[in-house]
PDB file of C-alpha atoms in Angstrom:
ATOM      1  CA  MET A  19       7.088   7.045   9.123  1.00  0.00           C
ATOM      2  CA  THR A  20       8.471   4.083  11.033  1.00  0.00           C
ATOM      3  CA  VAL A  21       8.216   0.354  10.548  1.00  0.00           C
ATOM      4  CA  ALA A  22       8.703  -2.210  13.295  1.00  0.00           C
ATOM      5  CA  LEU A  23      10.551  -5.534  13.399  1.00  0.00           C
ATOM      6  CA  LEU A  24      13.900  -3.943  12.633  1.00  0.00           C
ATOM      7  CA  ALA A  25      16.072  -6.433  14.464  1.00  0.00           C
ATOM      8  CA  ARG A  26      19.295  -4.447  14.597  1.00  0.00           C
ATOM      9  CA  ASP A  27      21.776  -4.027  17.392  1.00  0.00           C
ATOM     10  CA  PRO A  28      21.103  -0.438  18.586  1.00  0.00           C
ATOM     11  CA  ALA A  29      24.765  -0.080  19.502  1.00  0.00           C
ATOM     12  CA  GLN A  30      25.714  -0.460  15.861  1.00  0.00           C
ATOM     13  CA  GLY A  31      23.734   2.507  14.625  1.00  0.00           C
ATOM     14  CA  ASP A  32      22.775   3.085  11.026  1.00  0.00           C
ATOM     15  CA  SER A  33      26.394   3.235   9.902  1.00  0.00           C
ATOM     16  CA  ALA A  34      27.522  -0.130  11.221  1.00  0.00           C
ATOM     17  CA  VAL A  35      29.300  -2.236   8.604  1.00  0.00           C
ATOM     18  CA  LEU A  36      27.605  -5.560   7.869  1.00  0.00           C
ATOM     19  CA  GLU A  37      29.403  -8.867   8.258  1.00  0.00           C
ATOM     20  CA  PRO A  38      30.672 -10.486   5.025  1.00  0.00           C
ATOM     21  CA  SER A  39      28.211 -13.381   5.417  1.00  0.00           C
ATOM     22  CA  ALA A  40      24.712 -13.080   3.996  1.00  0.00           C
ATOM     23  CA  VAL A  41      22.509 -10.560   5.788  1.00  0.00           C
ATOM     24  CA  ARG A  42      18.777 -10.031   5.542  1.00  0.00           C
ATOM     25  CA  MET A  43      18.009  -6.369   4.852  1.00  0.00           C
ATOM     26  CA  MET A  44      14.770  -4.431   4.788  1.00  0.00           C
ATOM     27  CA  LEU A  45      13.999  -1.175   3.030  1.00  0.00           C
ATOM     28  CA  LEU A  46      11.220   1.322   3.530  1.00  0.00           C
ATOM     29  CA  ILE A  47      10.452   2.773   0.103  1.00  0.00           C
ATOM     30  CA  GLU A  48       8.055   5.265  -1.421  1.00  0.00           C
ATOM     31  CA  TYR A  49       7.057   5.595  -5.044  1.00  0.00           C
ATOM     32  CA  ASP A  50       4.835   7.311  -7.539  1.00  0.00           C
ATOM     33  CA  GLY A  51       3.280   4.362  -9.333  1.00  0.00           C
ATOM     34  CA  THR A  52       2.036   6.309 -12.366  1.00  0.00           C
ATOM     35  CA  ARG A  53       4.637   4.989 -14.813  1.00  0.00           C
ATOM     36  CA  TYR A  54       4.691   1.409 -13.568  1.00  0.00           C
ATOM     37  CA  ALA A  55       2.719  -1.765 -14.229  1.00  0.00           C
ATOM     38  CA  GLY A  56       2.489  -2.434 -10.499  1.00  0.00           C
ATOM     39  CA  SER A  57       4.907  -3.458  -7.773  1.00  0.00           C
ATOM     40  CA  GLN A  58       5.635  -7.076  -8.770  1.00  0.00           C
ATOM     41  CA  VAL A  59       8.024  -8.013 -11.557  1.00  0.00           C
ATOM     42  CA  GLN A  60       6.413  -8.756 -14.944  1.00  0.00           C
ATOM     43  CA  ASP A  61       7.678  -9.768 -18.344  1.00  0.00           C
ATOM     44  CA  ASN A  62       8.143  -6.859 -20.758  1.00  0.00           C
ATOM     45  CA  ALA A  63       6.874  -4.246 -18.289  1.00  0.00           C
ATOM     46  CA  SER A  64       8.523  -1.758 -15.965  1.00  0.00           C
ATOM     47  CA  THR A  65       7.628  -2.387 -12.330  1.00  0.00           C
ATOM     48  CA  ILE A  66       8.782  -1.195  -8.912  1.00  0.00           C
ATOM     49  CA  GLN A  67      10.413  -4.566  -8.270  1.00  0.00           C
ATOM     50  CA  SER A  68      12.297  -4.627 -11.556  1.00  0.00           C
ATOM     51  CA  GLU A  69      13.671  -1.119 -10.974  1.00  0.00           C
ATOM     52  CA  LEU A  70      14.675  -1.914  -7.401  1.00  0.00           C
ATOM     53  CA  GLU A  71      16.413  -5.154  -8.379  1.00  0.00           C
ATOM     54  CA  ARG A  72      18.210  -3.342 -11.203  1.00  0.00           C
ATOM     55  CA  ALA A  73      19.458  -0.727  -8.717  1.00  0.00           C
ATOM     56  CA  LEU A  74      20.573  -3.420  -6.264  1.00  0.00           C
ATOM     57  CA  ARG A  75      22.481  -5.198  -9.027  1.00  0.00           C
ATOM     58  CA  ALA A  76      24.248  -1.948  -9.929  1.00  0.00           C
ATOM     59  CA  LEU A  77      25.092  -1.219  -6.286  1.00  0.00           C
ATOM     60  CA  THR A  78      26.104  -4.687  -5.035  1.00  0.00           C
ATOM     61  CA  CYS A  79      27.017  -6.571  -8.227  1.00  0.00           C
ATOM     62  CA  GLU A  80      24.581  -9.265  -7.036  1.00  0.00           C
ATOM     63  CA  THR A  81      21.428 -10.619  -8.628  1.00  0.00           C
ATOM     64  CA  VAL A  82      18.996 -10.087  -5.776  1.00  0.00           C
ATOM     65  CA  ARG A  83      15.312 -11.016  -5.541  1.00  0.00           C
ATOM     66  CA  VAL A  84      13.298  -8.710  -3.298  1.00  0.00           C
ATOM     67  CA  SER A  85      10.012  -9.514  -1.557  1.00  0.00           C
ATOM     68  CA  PHE A  86       7.284  -6.990  -0.812  1.00  0.00           C
ATOM     69  CA  ALA A  87       4.955  -6.480   2.141  1.00  0.00           C
ATOM     70  CA  GLY A  88       2.045  -5.973  -0.225  1.00  0.00           C
ATOM     71  CA  ARG A  89       1.291  -6.019  -3.929  1.00  0.00           C
ATOM     72  CA  THR A  90       0.210  -2.723  -5.496  1.00  0.00           C
ATOM     73  CA  ASP A  91      -1.472  -2.478  -8.896  1.00  0.00           C
ATOM     74  CA  ALA A  92      -0.491  -0.345 -11.857  1.00  0.00           C
ATOM     75  CA  GLY A  93      -0.775   3.345 -11.020  1.00  0.00           C
ATOM     76  CA  VAL A  94      -0.951   2.831  -7.240  1.00  0.00           C
ATOM     77  CA  HIS A  95       1.469   4.805  -5.049  1.00  0.00           C
ATOM     78  CA  ALA A  96       3.210   4.066  -1.740  1.00  0.00           C
ATOM     79  CA  HIS A  97       4.509   6.099   1.179  1.00  0.00           C
ATOM     80  CA  GLY A  98       5.579   3.114   3.269  1.00  0.00           C
ATOM     81  CA  GLN A  99       6.112  -0.037   1.234  1.00  0.00           C
ATOM     82  CA  VAL A 100       8.385  -2.548   2.992  1.00  0.00           C
ATOM     83  CA  VAL A 101      10.706  -4.794   1.005  1.00  0.00           C
ATOM     84  CA  SER A 102      13.352  -7.285   2.052  1.00  0.00           C
ATOM     85  CA  PHE A 103      16.248  -9.163   0.468  1.00  0.00           C
ATOM     86  CA  THR A 104      19.344 -11.156   1.365  1.00  0.00           C
ATOM     87  CA  THR A 105      22.775  -9.854   0.435  1.00  0.00           C
ATOM     88  CA  ALA A 106      26.461 -10.532   1.024  1.00  0.00           C
ATOM     89  CA  ALA A 107      27.404  -6.951   0.222  1.00  0.00           C
ATOM     90  CA  VAL A 108      29.576  -5.267   2.867  1.00  0.00           C
ATOM     91  CA  LEU A 109      27.641  -1.991   2.991  1.00  0.00           C
ATOM     92  CA  ASP A 110      26.193  -0.029   5.880  1.00  0.00           C
ATOM     93  CA  ALA A 111      22.606   1.183   5.975  1.00  0.00           C
ATOM     94  CA  LYS A 112      23.488   4.685   4.830  1.00  0.00           C
ATOM     95  CA  ALA A 113      25.333   3.275   1.820  1.00  0.00           C
ATOM     96  CA  PHE A 114      22.271   1.254   0.847  1.00  0.00           C
ATOM     97  CA  ILE A 115      20.040   4.330   1.092  1.00  0.00           C
ATOM     98  CA  ASN A 116      22.352   6.678  -0.782  1.00  0.00           C
ATOM     99  CA  GLY A 117      23.526   4.094  -3.304  1.00  0.00           C
ATOM    100  CA  LEU A 118      20.083   2.843  -4.226  1.00  0.00           C
ATOM    101  CA  ASN A 119      18.684   6.372  -4.457  1.00  0.00           C
ATOM    102  CA  HIS A 120      21.506   7.150  -6.865  1.00  0.00           C
ATOM    103  CA  TYR A 121      20.578   4.271  -9.189  1.00  0.00           C
ATOM    104  CA  LEU A 122      16.793   4.404  -8.804  1.00  0.00           C
ATOM    105  CA  PRO A 123      14.612   6.633 -11.010  1.00  0.00           C
ATOM    106  CA  GLU A 124      13.335   9.818  -9.382  1.00  0.00           C
ATOM    107  CA  ASP A 125       9.839   8.428  -8.793  1.00  0.00           C
ATOM    108  CA  ILE A 126      11.134   5.659  -6.481  1.00  0.00           C
ATOM    109  CA  ALA A 127      13.036   6.448  -3.269  1.00  0.00           C
ATOM    110  CA  VAL A 128      14.486   4.503  -0.351  1.00  0.00           C
ATOM    111  CA  ARG A 129      13.634   6.198   2.947  1.00  0.00           C
ATOM    112  CA  PHE A 130      15.153   3.738   5.423  1.00  0.00           C
ATOM    113  CA  ALA A 131      17.389   0.655   5.465  1.00  0.00           C
ATOM    114  CA  GLY A 132      18.245  -1.774   8.240  1.00  0.00           C
ATOM    115  CA  SER A 133      19.164  -5.383   8.963  1.00  0.00           C
ATOM    116  CA  VAL A 134      16.502  -7.801  10.185  1.00  0.00           C
ATOM    117  CA  ALA A 135      16.247 -11.419  11.290  1.00  0.00           C
ATOM    118  CA  SER A 136      17.285 -13.929   8.628  1.00  0.00           C
ATOM    119  CA  ASP A 137      13.756 -15.353   8.409  1.00  0.00           C
ATOM    120  CA  PHE A 138      12.002 -11.969   8.114  1.00  0.00           C
ATOM    121  CA  ASP A 139       9.246 -12.027   5.501  1.00  0.00           C
ATOM    122  CA  PRO A 140       7.696  -8.573   4.934  1.00  0.00           C
ATOM    123  CA  ARG A 141       4.392 -10.055   3.764  1.00  0.00           C
ATOM    124  CA  ARG A 142       3.865 -12.970   6.148  1.00  0.00           C
ATOM    125  CA  HIS A 143       5.085 -11.094   9.234  1.00  0.00           C
ATOM    126  CA  ALA A 144       2.945  -8.001   8.619  1.00  0.00           C
ATOM    127  CA  VAL A 145      -0.051  -7.778  10.940  1.00  0.00           C
ATOM    128  CA  ARG A 146      -1.771  -4.692   9.517  1.00  0.00           C
ATOM    129  CA  ARG A 147      -1.748  -2.626   6.329  1.00  0.00           C
ATOM    130  CA  GLU A 148      -2.915   0.961   6.068  1.00  0.00           C
ATOM    131  CA  TYR A 149      -4.186   2.472   2.823  1.00  0.00           C
ATOM    132  CA  GLU A 150      -5.428   5.960   2.032  1.00  0.00           C
ATOM    133  CA  TYR A 151      -7.431   7.006  -1.003  1.00  0.00           C
ATOM    134  CA  PHE A 152      -7.358  10.656  -2.118  1.00  0.00           C
ATOM    135  CA  ILE A 153     -10.440  12.198  -3.709  1.00  0.00           C
ATOM    136  CA  LEU A 154     -10.121  15.714  -5.134  1.00  0.00           C
ATOM    137  CA  ASN A 155     -13.643  17.004  -4.460  1.00  0.00           C
ATOM    138  CA  SER A 156     -13.534  19.884  -6.915  1.00  0.00           C
ATOM    139  CA  ASP A 157     -15.435  20.979  -9.998  1.00  0.00           C
ATOM    140  CA  SER A 158     -12.160  21.881 -11.722  1.00  0.00           C
ATOM    141  CA  ARG A 159      -9.183  19.658 -12.373  1.00  0.00           C
ATOM    142  CA  SER A 160      -5.788  20.126 -10.748  1.00  0.00           C
ATOM    143  CA  ALA A 161      -2.481  20.067 -12.584  1.00  0.00           C
ATOM    144  CA  LEU A 162      -0.572  19.270  -9.381  1.00  0.00           C
ATOM    145  CA  TRP A 163      -2.833  16.383  -8.325  1.00  0.00           C
ATOM    146  CA  ARG A 164      -2.945  14.843 -11.792  1.00  0.00           C
ATOM    147  CA  ASN A 165      -2.317  11.093 -11.431  1.00  0.00           C
ATOM    148  CA  ARG A 166      -2.223  11.564  -7.640  1.00  0.00           C
ATOM    149  CA  ALA A 167      -5.931  11.864  -6.775  1.00  0.00           C
ATOM    150  CA  TYR A 168      -9.328  11.029  -8.274  1.00  0.00           C
ATOM    151  CA  GLN A 169     -11.321  14.125  -9.165  1.00  0.00           C
ATOM    152  CA  VAL A 170     -14.978  13.983  -8.097  1.00  0.00           C
ATOM    153  CA  PRO A 171     -17.112  17.089  -8.683  1.00  0.00           C
ATOM    154  CA  GLY A 172     -20.210  18.017  -6.688  1.00  0.00           C
ATOM    155  CA  LYS A 173     -20.985  17.950  -2.992  1.00  0.00           C
ATOM    156  CA  LEU A 174     -20.135  14.873  -0.923  1.00  0.00           C
ATOM    157  CA  ASP A 175     -21.825  14.050   2.385  1.00  0.00           C
ATOM    158  CA  ILE A 176     -18.773  13.221   4.510  1.00  0.00           C
ATOM    159  CA  ALA A 177     -20.865  12.430   7.601  1.00  0.00           C
ATOM    160  CA  ALA A 178     -22.844   9.793   5.698  1.00  0.00           C
ATOM    161  CA  MET A 179     -19.646   8.348   4.200  1.00  0.00           C
ATOM    162  CA  ASN A 180     -18.143   8.103   7.685  1.00  0.00           C
ATOM    163  CA  GLN A 181     -21.264   6.415   9.019  1.00  0.00           C
ATOM    164  CA  ALA A 182     -21.066   3.828   6.257  1.00  0.00           C
ATOM    165  CA  ALA A 183     -17.306   3.370   6.652  1.00  0.00           C
ATOM    166  CA  SER A 184     -17.706   2.629  10.368  1.00  0.00           C
ATOM    167  CA  LEU A 185     -19.794  -0.416   9.428  1.00  0.00           C
ATOM    168  CA  LEU A 186     -16.706  -1.992   7.868  1.00  0.00           C
ATOM    169  CA  VAL A 187     -14.889  -2.259  11.194  1.00  0.00           C
ATOM    170  CA  GLY A 188     -14.679  -5.805  12.502  1.00  0.00           C
ATOM    171  CA  GLU A 189     -14.294  -9.217  10.884  1.00  0.00           C
ATOM    172  CA  HIS A 190     -16.294  -9.658   7.669  1.00  0.00           C
ATOM    173  CA  ASP A 191     -16.287 -11.614   4.448  1.00  0.00           C
ATOM    174  CA  PHE A 192     -15.270  -8.870   1.997  1.00  0.00           C
ATOM    175  CA  ILE A 193     -15.670 -10.958  -1.162  1.00  0.00           C
ATOM    176  CA  LEU A 194     -18.207  -8.491  -2.623  1.00  0.00           C
ATOM    177  CA  PHE A 195     -15.643  -5.680  -2.434  1.00  0.00           C
ATOM    178  CA  ALA A 196     -12.972  -7.720  -4.224  1.00  0.00           C
ATOM    179  CA  SER A 197     -12.155  -8.337  -7.885  1.00  0.00           C
ATOM    180  CA  GLY A 198     -10.406 -11.286  -9.502  1.00  0.00           C
ATOM    181  CA  VAL A 199     -10.643 -13.687  -6.563  1.00  0.00           C
ATOM    182  CA  ASP A 200     -10.860 -16.985  -8.419  1.00  0.00           C
ATOM    183  CA  ASP A 201      -9.241 -19.345  -5.898  1.00  0.00           C
ATOM    184  CA  PRO A 202     -12.024 -21.231  -4.063  1.00  0.00           C
ATOM    185  CA  GLN A 203      -9.535 -22.195  -1.335  1.00  0.00           C
ATOM    186  CA  MET A 204      -8.659 -18.566  -0.589  1.00  0.00           C
ATOM    187  CA  SER A 205     -10.304 -17.092   2.490  1.00  0.00           C
ATOM    188  CA  THR A 206     -11.993 -13.753   1.797  1.00  0.00           C
ATOM    189  CA  VAL A 207     -12.544 -12.943   5.475  1.00  0.00           C
ATOM    190  CA  ARG A 208     -10.539  -9.967   6.689  1.00  0.00           C
ATOM    191  CA  ARG A 209     -10.467  -7.932   9.903  1.00  0.00           C
ATOM    192  CA  MET A 210     -10.891  -4.182   9.464  1.00  0.00           C
ATOM    193  CA  TYR A 211      -9.409  -2.259  12.383  1.00  0.00           C
ATOM    194  CA  GLU A 212     -10.100   1.298  11.244  1.00  0.00           C
ATOM    195  CA  ALA A 213     -12.233   2.868   8.519  1.00  0.00           C
ATOM    196  CA  ALA A 214     -12.805   6.601   8.335  1.00  0.00           C
ATOM    197  CA  VAL A 215     -13.376   9.467   5.905  1.00  0.00           C
ATOM    198  CA  ARG A 216     -12.061  12.992   6.466  1.00  0.00           C
ATOM    199  CA  ARG A 217     -11.980  16.249   4.549  1.00  0.00           C
ATOM    200  CA  GLU A 218      -8.929  18.498   4.226  1.00  0.00           C
ATOM    201  CA  ALA A 219      -9.986  21.540   2.168  1.00  0.00           C
ATOM    202  CA  ASP A 220     -10.865  20.163  -1.301  1.00  0.00           C
ATOM    203  CA  MET A 221      -9.380  16.759  -0.550  1.00  0.00           C
ATOM    204  CA  VAL A 222     -11.474  13.905   0.847  1.00  0.00           C
ATOM    205  CA  ILE A 223      -9.353  11.064   2.226  1.00  0.00           C
ATOM    206  CA  VAL A 224     -10.588   7.545   2.918  1.00  0.00           C
ATOM    207  CA  ARG A 225      -8.400   5.674   5.433  1.00  0.00           C
ATOM    208  CA  LEU A 226      -8.621   1.901   5.838  1.00  0.00           C
ATOM    209  CA  VAL A 227      -6.538  -0.281   8.164  1.00  0.00           C
ATOM    210  CA  ALA A 228      -6.930  -4.072   8.075  1.00  0.00           C
ATOM    211  CA  ASN A 229      -4.922  -7.217   8.692  1.00  0.00           C
ATOM    212  CA  ALA A 230      -4.863  -7.726   4.901  1.00  0.00           C
ATOM    213  CA  PHE A 231      -6.796  -6.688   1.799  1.00  0.00           C
ATOM    214  CA  LEU A 232      -8.281  -8.558  -1.133  1.00  0.00           C
ATOM    215  CA  PRO A 233      -7.517  -7.527  -4.751  1.00  0.00           C
ATOM    216  CA  HIS A 234      -9.164  -4.151  -5.504  1.00  0.00           C
ATOM    217  CA  GLN A 235     -10.913  -4.204  -2.122  1.00  0.00           C
ATOM    218  CA  VAL A 236      -9.949  -0.638  -1.246  1.00  0.00           C
ATOM    219  CA  ARG A 237     -10.899   0.792  -4.640  1.00  0.00           C
ATOM    220  CA  ASN A 238     -14.267  -0.991  -4.711  1.00  0.00           C
ATOM    221  CA  THR A 239     -14.931   0.127  -1.143  1.00  0.00           C
ATOM    222  CA  VAL A 240     -14.170   3.749  -2.000  1.00  0.00           C
ATOM    223  CA  GLY A 241     -16.404   3.542  -5.062  1.00  0.00           C
ATOM    224  CA  THR A 242     -19.263   2.317  -2.876  1.00  0.00           C
ATOM    225  CA  LEU A 243     -18.624   5.006  -0.247  1.00  0.00           C
ATOM    226  CA  LEU A 244     -18.780   7.628  -2.998  1.00  0.00           C
ATOM    227  CA  ARG A 245     -22.276   6.431  -3.865  1.00  0.00           C
ATOM    228  CA  VAL A 246     -23.193   7.088  -0.240  1.00  0.00           C
ATOM    229  CA  GLY A 247     -21.538  10.499  -0.350  1.00  0.00           C
ATOM    230  CA  ARG A 248     -23.489  11.437  -3.485  1.00  0.00           C
ATOM    231  CA  GLY A 249     -26.787  10.382  -1.917  1.00  0.00           C
ATOM    232  CA  LYS A 250     -27.241   7.407  -4.244  1.00  0.00           C
ATOM    233  CA  MET A 251     -27.013   4.882  -1.406  1.00  0.00           C
ATOM    234  CA  THR A 252     -27.890   5.052   2.280  1.00  0.00           C
ATOM    235  CA  PRO A 253     -25.600   3.808   5.048  1.00  0.00           C
ATOM    236  CA  ALA A 254     -28.266   1.155   5.732  1.00  0.00           C
ATOM    237  CA  ALA A 255     -27.999  -0.066   2.136  1.00  0.00           C
ATOM    238  CA  PHE A 256     -24.214  -0.065   2.521  1.00  0.00           C
ATOM    239  CA  GLN A 257     -24.655  -2.319   5.547  1.00  0.00           C
ATOM    240  CA  GLY A 258     -26.703  -4.638   3.371  1.00  0.00           C
ATOM    241  CA  ILE A 259     -23.826  -5.028   0.925  1.00  0.00           C
ATOM    242  CA  ILE A 260     -21.606  -6.205   3.776  1.00  0.00           C
ATOM    243  CA  ASN A 261     -24.185  -8.708   4.998  1.00  0.00           C
ATOM    244  CA  VAL A 262     -25.578 -10.066   1.703  1.00  0.00           C
ATOM    245  CA  ARG A 263     -23.389 -12.115  -0.666  1.00  0.00           C
ATOM    246  CA  GLU A 264     -24.825 -10.770  -3.929  1.00  0.00           C
ATOM    247  CA  PHE A 265     -22.217  -9.835  -6.501  1.00  0.00           C
ATOM    248  CA  GLY A 266     -22.477  -6.563  -8.373  1.00  0.00           C
ATOM    249  CA  LEU A 267     -23.702  -4.508  -5.423  1.00  0.00           C
ATOM    250  CA  ALA A 268     -20.344  -2.992  -4.461  1.00  0.00           C
ATOM    251  CA  GLY A 269     -18.309  -0.509  -6.470  1.00  0.00           C
ATOM    252  CA  PRO A 270     -17.692   0.867  -8.994  1.00  0.00           C
ATOM    253  CA  CYS A 271     -13.944   0.408  -8.743  1.00  0.00           C
ATOM    254  CA  VAL A 272     -12.345   3.856  -8.588  1.00  0.00           C
ATOM    255  CA  PRO A 273      -9.118   4.639 -10.515  1.00  0.00           C
ATOM    256  CA  ALA A 274      -5.747   3.548  -9.136  1.00  0.00           C
ATOM    257  CA  CYS A 275      -4.322   7.082  -9.185  1.00  0.00           C
ATOM    258  CA  GLY A 276      -5.801   8.040  -5.799  1.00  0.00           C
ATOM    259  CA  LEU A 277      -4.597   4.976  -3.868  1.00  0.00           C
ATOM    260  CA  TYR A 278      -1.587   4.988  -1.520  1.00  0.00           C
ATOM    261  CA  LEU A 279      -0.087   2.205   0.584  1.00  0.00           C
ATOM    262  CA  LYS A 280       0.511   4.345   3.643  1.00  0.00           C
ATOM    263  CA  LYS A 281       2.076   2.026   6.213  1.00  0.00           C
ATOM    264  CA  VAL A 282       2.778  -1.605   7.089  1.00  0.00           C
ATOM    265  CA  TYR A 283       2.591  -2.671  10.734  1.00  0.00           C
ATOM    266  CA  TYR A 284       4.565  -5.422  12.450  1.00  0.00           C
ATOM    267  CA  ALA A 285       4.059  -7.099  15.824  1.00  0.00           C
ATOM    268  CA  ASN A 286       6.890  -5.274  17.616  1.00  0.00           C
ATOM    269  CA  ASN A 287       5.256  -1.931  16.852  1.00  0.00           C
ATOM    270  CA  LEU A 288       1.813  -2.742  18.368  1.00  0.00           C
TER     271      LEU A 288
END
């Protein structure tokens, strides 16, 4: 997986030594979020951010604050989370990757490192986020997919789920699919670029790509699509949820275990 906006000099390569002055770095990381209370640092809780900052302190002897492209809740996983930080450490990209992977726990890994522009903000500069939700459509549980997918027994109508998902594409007010939005000044309008449901053997995967997402928007959307797949809601009724601002119609919110932040897109990559 690649991420854009990596403003490096190609002639330097991944092993170029950084200048002694402060440099803005970005990392592409993946993690199994099962053991963590989310991505952002919290008091008296283990998070992805706290583990990453601990590893950076061990590697660079600096107290570094990292910023994330997107917040993930407790139990949510990531294939392509983007983080950034400023450092004065004289280390090349390979040293950051190998050094951090040495200090990080086994359920967090750095996949890529590179220098970026000094004003790079992984959240503000992102133009799209891609999430996938994994549904194990099986009557029996799986030991290997435990904490990695949401088990749903019984037959699911994938065609109907896809028909409903297609209605999400475009610019909509997604407030009904969100949870915990209590800021009246916060816009709840988002642009959905892609929304699709596919089956791979026993696994049903919901893929959503938007400019940004509201809290729990993906999980509430998947919960609503599952009602369509089970025949408890028609695609027309799903359309009504999008159009009518009546709380309580969307959901239920599915468990965090099946959710993955797949990729973050930046302008240079589009």
